[in-house]
């Protein structure tokens, strides 16, 4: 089922032919864009992490909420349109494949805000819900 994402106000739609923000070699439309528009589901916890990073980069709030575990998902999400996500580095993964029900992804996400560079480092926990990977929260 195709979904039209709600974008962060002031953030233009990301071109399907543009490089994918997640850092993989495929263009956005053939990479994370497939997941964002509902044409496919992320097959691993790492791919879900990459697609969620890309959703932050393109301002796709609906996708972020849709891929967040119902047990930990906030009722709403407001993204700061001034933040420009500039790169993702996957540092380590555990589990999270087709053979697992849980997984973690340790990552570093770089951003730019008000002319200053910053980074977010997190070890995220993922689980399967109804056969699909979902983000649970920061791993303990």
PDB file of C-alpha atoms in Angstrom:
ATOM      1  CA  UNK A   1       0.000   0.000   0.000  1.00  0.00           C
ATOM      2  CA  UNK A   2       1.422   3.345  -0.994  1.00  0.00           C
ATOM      3  CA  UNK A   3       1.376   6.132   1.563  1.00  0.00           C
ATOM      4  CA  UNK A   4       1.853   9.831   1.052  1.00  0.00           C
ATOM      5  CA  UNK A   5       4.127  10.961   3.878  1.00  0.00           C
ATOM      6  CA  UNK A   6       3.547  14.125   5.816  1.00  0.00           C
ATOM      7  CA  UNK A   7       6.690  16.191   5.588  1.00  0.00           C
ATOM      8  CA  UNK A   8       8.150  18.629   8.036  1.00  0.00           C
ATOM      9  CA  UNK A   9       6.949  22.109   7.026  1.00  0.00           C
ATOM     10  CA  UNK A  10       9.583  24.001   5.065  1.00  0.00           C
ATOM     11  CA  UNK A  11      11.447  20.856   4.003  1.00  0.00           C
ATOM     12  CA  UNK A  12      11.236  20.030   0.279  1.00  0.00           C
ATOM     13  CA  UNK A  13      10.466  16.497  -0.893  1.00  0.00           C
ATOM     14  CA  UNK A  14      13.574  14.405  -1.549  1.00  0.00           C
ATOM     15  CA  UNK A  15      14.056  13.472  -5.203  1.00  0.00           C
ATOM     16  CA  UNK A  16      13.847   9.710  -5.928  1.00  0.00           C
ATOM     17  CA  UNK A  17      16.979  10.041  -8.090  1.00  0.00           C
ATOM     18  CA  UNK A  18      19.021  11.786  -5.370  1.00  0.00           C
ATOM     19  CA  UNK A  19      21.546   9.860  -3.294  1.00  0.00           C
ATOM     20  CA  UNK A  20      19.868   8.157  -0.349  1.00  0.00           C
ATOM     21  CA  UNK A  21      20.558   9.982   2.925  1.00  0.00           C
ATOM     22  CA  UNK A  22      21.267   6.629   4.640  1.00  0.00           C
ATOM     23  CA  UNK A  23      24.596   6.360   2.814  1.00  0.00           C
ATOM     24  CA  UNK A  24      23.960   3.223   0.770  1.00  0.00           C
ATOM     25  CA  UNK A  25      24.792   3.343  -2.944  1.00  0.00           C
ATOM     26  CA  UNK A  26      21.219   3.151  -4.310  1.00  0.00           C
ATOM     27  CA  UNK A  27      19.245   6.324  -5.083  1.00  0.00           C
ATOM     28  CA  UNK A  28      16.658   7.374  -2.494  1.00  0.00           C
ATOM     29  CA  UNK A  29      13.693   6.136  -4.565  1.00  0.00           C
ATOM     30  CA  UNK A  30      15.163   2.625  -4.764  1.00  0.00           C
ATOM     31  CA  UNK A  31      16.511   2.576  -1.215  1.00  0.00           C
ATOM     32  CA  UNK A  32      14.800   4.139   1.807  1.00  0.00           C
ATOM     33  CA  UNK A  33      12.169   5.804  -0.373  1.00  0.00           C
ATOM     34  CA  UNK A  34      10.657   2.334  -0.968  1.00  0.00           C
ATOM     35  CA  UNK A  35      10.081   1.966   2.760  1.00  0.00           C
ATOM     36  CA  UNK A  36       8.903   5.538   3.287  1.00  0.00           C
ATOM     37  CA  UNK A  37       6.176   5.257   0.684  1.00  0.00           C
ATOM     38  CA  UNK A  38       5.082   1.803   1.932  1.00  0.00           C
ATOM     39  CA  UNK A  39       6.152  -0.147  -1.180  1.00  0.00           C
ATOM     40  CA  UNK A  40       8.318  -2.482   0.945  1.00  0.00           C
ATOM     41  CA  UNK A  41       9.227  -3.139   4.567  1.00  0.00           C
ATOM     42  CA  UNK A  42      12.749  -2.967   5.943  1.00  0.00           C
ATOM     43  CA  UNK A  43      14.100  -6.555   5.943  1.00  0.00           C
ATOM     44  CA  UNK A  44      16.552  -6.061   8.837  1.00  0.00           C
ATOM     45  CA  UNK A  45      16.922  -3.907  11.929  1.00  0.00           C
ATOM     46  CA  UNK A  46      19.873  -2.125  10.295  1.00  0.00           C
ATOM     47  CA  UNK A  47      17.853  -1.261   7.186  1.00  0.00           C
ATOM     48  CA  UNK A  48      15.053   0.026   9.430  1.00  0.00           C
ATOM     49  CA  UNK A  49      17.609   2.166  11.297  1.00  0.00           C
ATOM     50  CA  UNK A  50      18.919   3.517   7.990  1.00  0.00           C
ATOM     51  CA  UNK A  51      15.392   4.238   6.752  1.00  0.00           C
ATOM     52  CA  UNK A  52      14.500   5.995   9.998  1.00  0.00           C
ATOM     53  CA  UNK A  53      17.629   8.158   9.705  1.00  0.00           C
ATOM     54  CA  UNK A  54      16.580   8.977   6.140  1.00  0.00           C
ATOM     55  CA  UNK A  55      13.088   9.820   7.399  1.00  0.00           C
ATOM     56  CA  UNK A  56      14.631  12.347   9.783  1.00  0.00           C
ATOM     57  CA  UNK A  57      16.698  13.724   6.881  1.00  0.00           C
ATOM     58  CA  UNK A  58      13.677  14.156   4.579  1.00  0.00           C
ATOM     59  CA  UNK A  59      11.252  15.142   7.362  1.00  0.00           C
ATOM     60  CA  UNK A  60       8.920  12.121   7.096  1.00  0.00           C
ATOM     61  CA  UNK A  61       7.229  12.221  10.513  1.00  0.00           C
ATOM     62  CA  UNK A  62       4.571   9.662   9.561  1.00  0.00           C
ATOM     63  CA  UNK A  63       7.169   7.016   8.742  1.00  0.00           C
ATOM     64  CA  UNK A  64       8.985   7.605  12.014  1.00  0.00           C
ATOM     65  CA  UNK A  65       5.780   7.119  13.992  1.00  0.00           C
ATOM     66  CA  UNK A  66       4.666   4.156  11.867  1.00  0.00           C
ATOM     67  CA  UNK A  67       7.950   2.312  12.490  1.00  0.00           C
ATOM     68  CA  UNK A  68       8.033   3.003  16.233  1.00  0.00           C
ATOM     69  CA  UNK A  69       6.859   0.277  18.622  1.00  0.00           C
ATOM     70  CA  UNK A  70       3.326   0.943  19.884  1.00  0.00           C
ATOM     71  CA  UNK A  71       4.618   0.287  23.424  1.00  0.00           C
ATOM     72  CA  UNK A  72       7.089   3.197  23.330  1.00  0.00           C
ATOM     73  CA  UNK A  73       5.821   5.467  20.522  1.00  0.00           C
ATOM     74  CA  UNK A  74       4.976   9.055  21.486  1.00  0.00           C
ATOM     75  CA  UNK A  75       1.524  10.347  20.499  1.00  0.00           C
ATOM     76  CA  UNK A  76       3.095  12.907  18.140  1.00  0.00           C
ATOM     77  CA  UNK A  77       6.451  13.898  16.794  1.00  0.00           C
ATOM     78  CA  UNK A  78       7.665  17.355  15.849  1.00  0.00           C
ATOM     79  CA  UNK A  79      10.873  17.567  13.837  1.00  0.00           C
ATOM     80  CA  UNK A  80      12.995  20.697  13.861  1.00  0.00           C
ATOM     81  CA  UNK A  81      13.176  21.880  10.222  1.00  0.00           C
ATOM     82  CA  UNK A  82      16.420  23.760  10.987  1.00  0.00           C
ATOM     83  CA  UNK A  83      18.319  20.485  11.587  1.00  0.00           C
ATOM     84  CA  UNK A  84      20.104  19.148   8.494  1.00  0.00           C
ATOM     85  CA  UNK A  85      21.189  15.541   8.846  1.00  0.00           C
ATOM     86  CA  UNK A  86      24.548  15.151   7.109  1.00  0.00           C
ATOM     87  CA  UNK A  87      25.680  11.545   7.538  1.00  0.00           C
ATOM     88  CA  UNK A  88      25.096   8.172   9.135  1.00  0.00           C
ATOM     89  CA  UNK A  89      27.686   5.682  10.306  1.00  0.00           C
ATOM     90  CA  UNK A  90      26.657   2.217  11.498  1.00  0.00           C
ATOM     91  CA  UNK A  91      29.155   1.196  14.180  1.00  0.00           C
ATOM     92  CA  UNK A  92      27.831  -2.245  15.165  1.00  0.00           C
ATOM     93  CA  UNK A  93      24.771  -4.489  14.951  1.00  0.00           C
ATOM     94  CA  UNK A  94      23.576  -7.490  16.927  1.00  0.00           C
ATOM     95  CA  UNK A  95      20.783  -9.788  15.753  1.00  0.00           C
ATOM     96  CA  UNK A  96      18.213  -8.000  13.655  1.00  0.00           C
ATOM     97  CA  UNK A  97      18.194 -10.343  10.648  1.00  0.00           C
ATOM     98  CA  UNK A  98      15.409 -12.464   9.165  1.00  0.00           C
ATOM     99  CA  UNK A  99      16.388 -15.150  11.703  1.00  0.00           C
ATOM    100  CA  UNK A 100      15.939 -12.904  14.764  1.00  0.00           C
ATOM    101  CA  UNK A 101      13.073 -11.297  16.636  1.00  0.00           C
ATOM    102  CA  UNK A 102      15.238  -8.605  18.243  1.00  0.00           C
ATOM    103  CA  UNK A 103      18.278  -6.605  17.294  1.00  0.00           C
ATOM    104  CA  UNK A 104      20.362  -3.574  18.138  1.00  0.00           C
ATOM    105  CA  UNK A 105      22.086  -1.015  15.956  1.00  0.00           C
ATOM    106  CA  UNK A 106      24.843   1.192  17.332  1.00  0.00           C
ATOM    107  CA  UNK A 107      25.148   4.293  15.156  1.00  0.00           C
ATOM    108  CA  UNK A 108      26.497   7.812  14.848  1.00  0.00           C
ATOM    109  CA  UNK A 109      24.346  10.388  13.050  1.00  0.00           C
ATOM    110  CA  UNK A 110      25.843  13.739  12.081  1.00  0.00           C
ATOM    111  CA  UNK A 111      23.852  16.930  11.709  1.00  0.00           C
ATOM    112  CA  UNK A 112      24.204  20.669  11.236  1.00  0.00           C
ATOM    113  CA  UNK A 113      22.176  23.202  13.237  1.00  0.00           C
ATOM    114  CA  UNK A 114      22.616  26.974  13.291  1.00  0.00           C
ATOM    115  CA  UNK A 115      25.980  26.718  11.537  1.00  0.00           C
ATOM    116  CA  UNK A 116      27.348  24.214  14.044  1.00  0.00           C
ATOM    117  CA  UNK A 117      28.116  20.543  13.422  1.00  0.00           C
ATOM    118  CA  UNK A 118      26.944  17.954  15.922  1.00  0.00           C
ATOM    119  CA  UNK A 119      26.359  14.262  16.252  1.00  0.00           C
ATOM    120  CA  UNK A 120      23.984  11.882  17.940  1.00  0.00           C
ATOM    121  CA  UNK A 121      25.311   8.536  19.113  1.00  0.00           C
ATOM    122  CA  UNK A 122      22.862   5.819  20.148  1.00  0.00           C
ATOM    123  CA  UNK A 123      22.524   2.096  20.468  1.00  0.00           C
ATOM    124  CA  UNK A 124      18.949   1.502  19.336  1.00  0.00           C
ATOM    125  CA  UNK A 125      16.809  -1.532  20.138  1.00  0.00           C
ATOM    126  CA  UNK A 126      14.486  -3.072  17.548  1.00  0.00           C
ATOM    127  CA  UNK A 127      11.928  -5.868  17.637  1.00  0.00           C
ATOM    128  CA  UNK A 128       9.525  -7.518  15.256  1.00  0.00           C
ATOM    129  CA  UNK A 129       5.843  -6.598  15.537  1.00  0.00           C
ATOM    130  CA  UNK A 130       3.382  -8.316  13.207  1.00  0.00           C
ATOM    131  CA  UNK A 131       6.318  -9.509  11.103  1.00  0.00           C
ATOM    132  CA  UNK A 132       7.849  -6.029  10.651  1.00  0.00           C
ATOM    133  CA  UNK A 133      10.844  -4.453  12.332  1.00  0.00           C
ATOM    134  CA  UNK A 134      10.016  -1.543  14.662  1.00  0.00           C
ATOM    135  CA  UNK A 135      12.126   0.819  16.733  1.00  0.00           C
ATOM    136  CA  UNK A 136      11.737   0.302  20.495  1.00  0.00           C
ATOM    137  CA  UNK A 137      14.096   2.915  21.904  1.00  0.00           C
ATOM    138  CA  UNK A 138      17.595   3.288  23.208  1.00  0.00           C
ATOM    139  CA  UNK A 139      19.075  -0.074  24.210  1.00  0.00           C
ATOM    140  CA  UNK A 140      19.995  -0.442  27.871  1.00  0.00           C
TER     141      UNK A 140
END
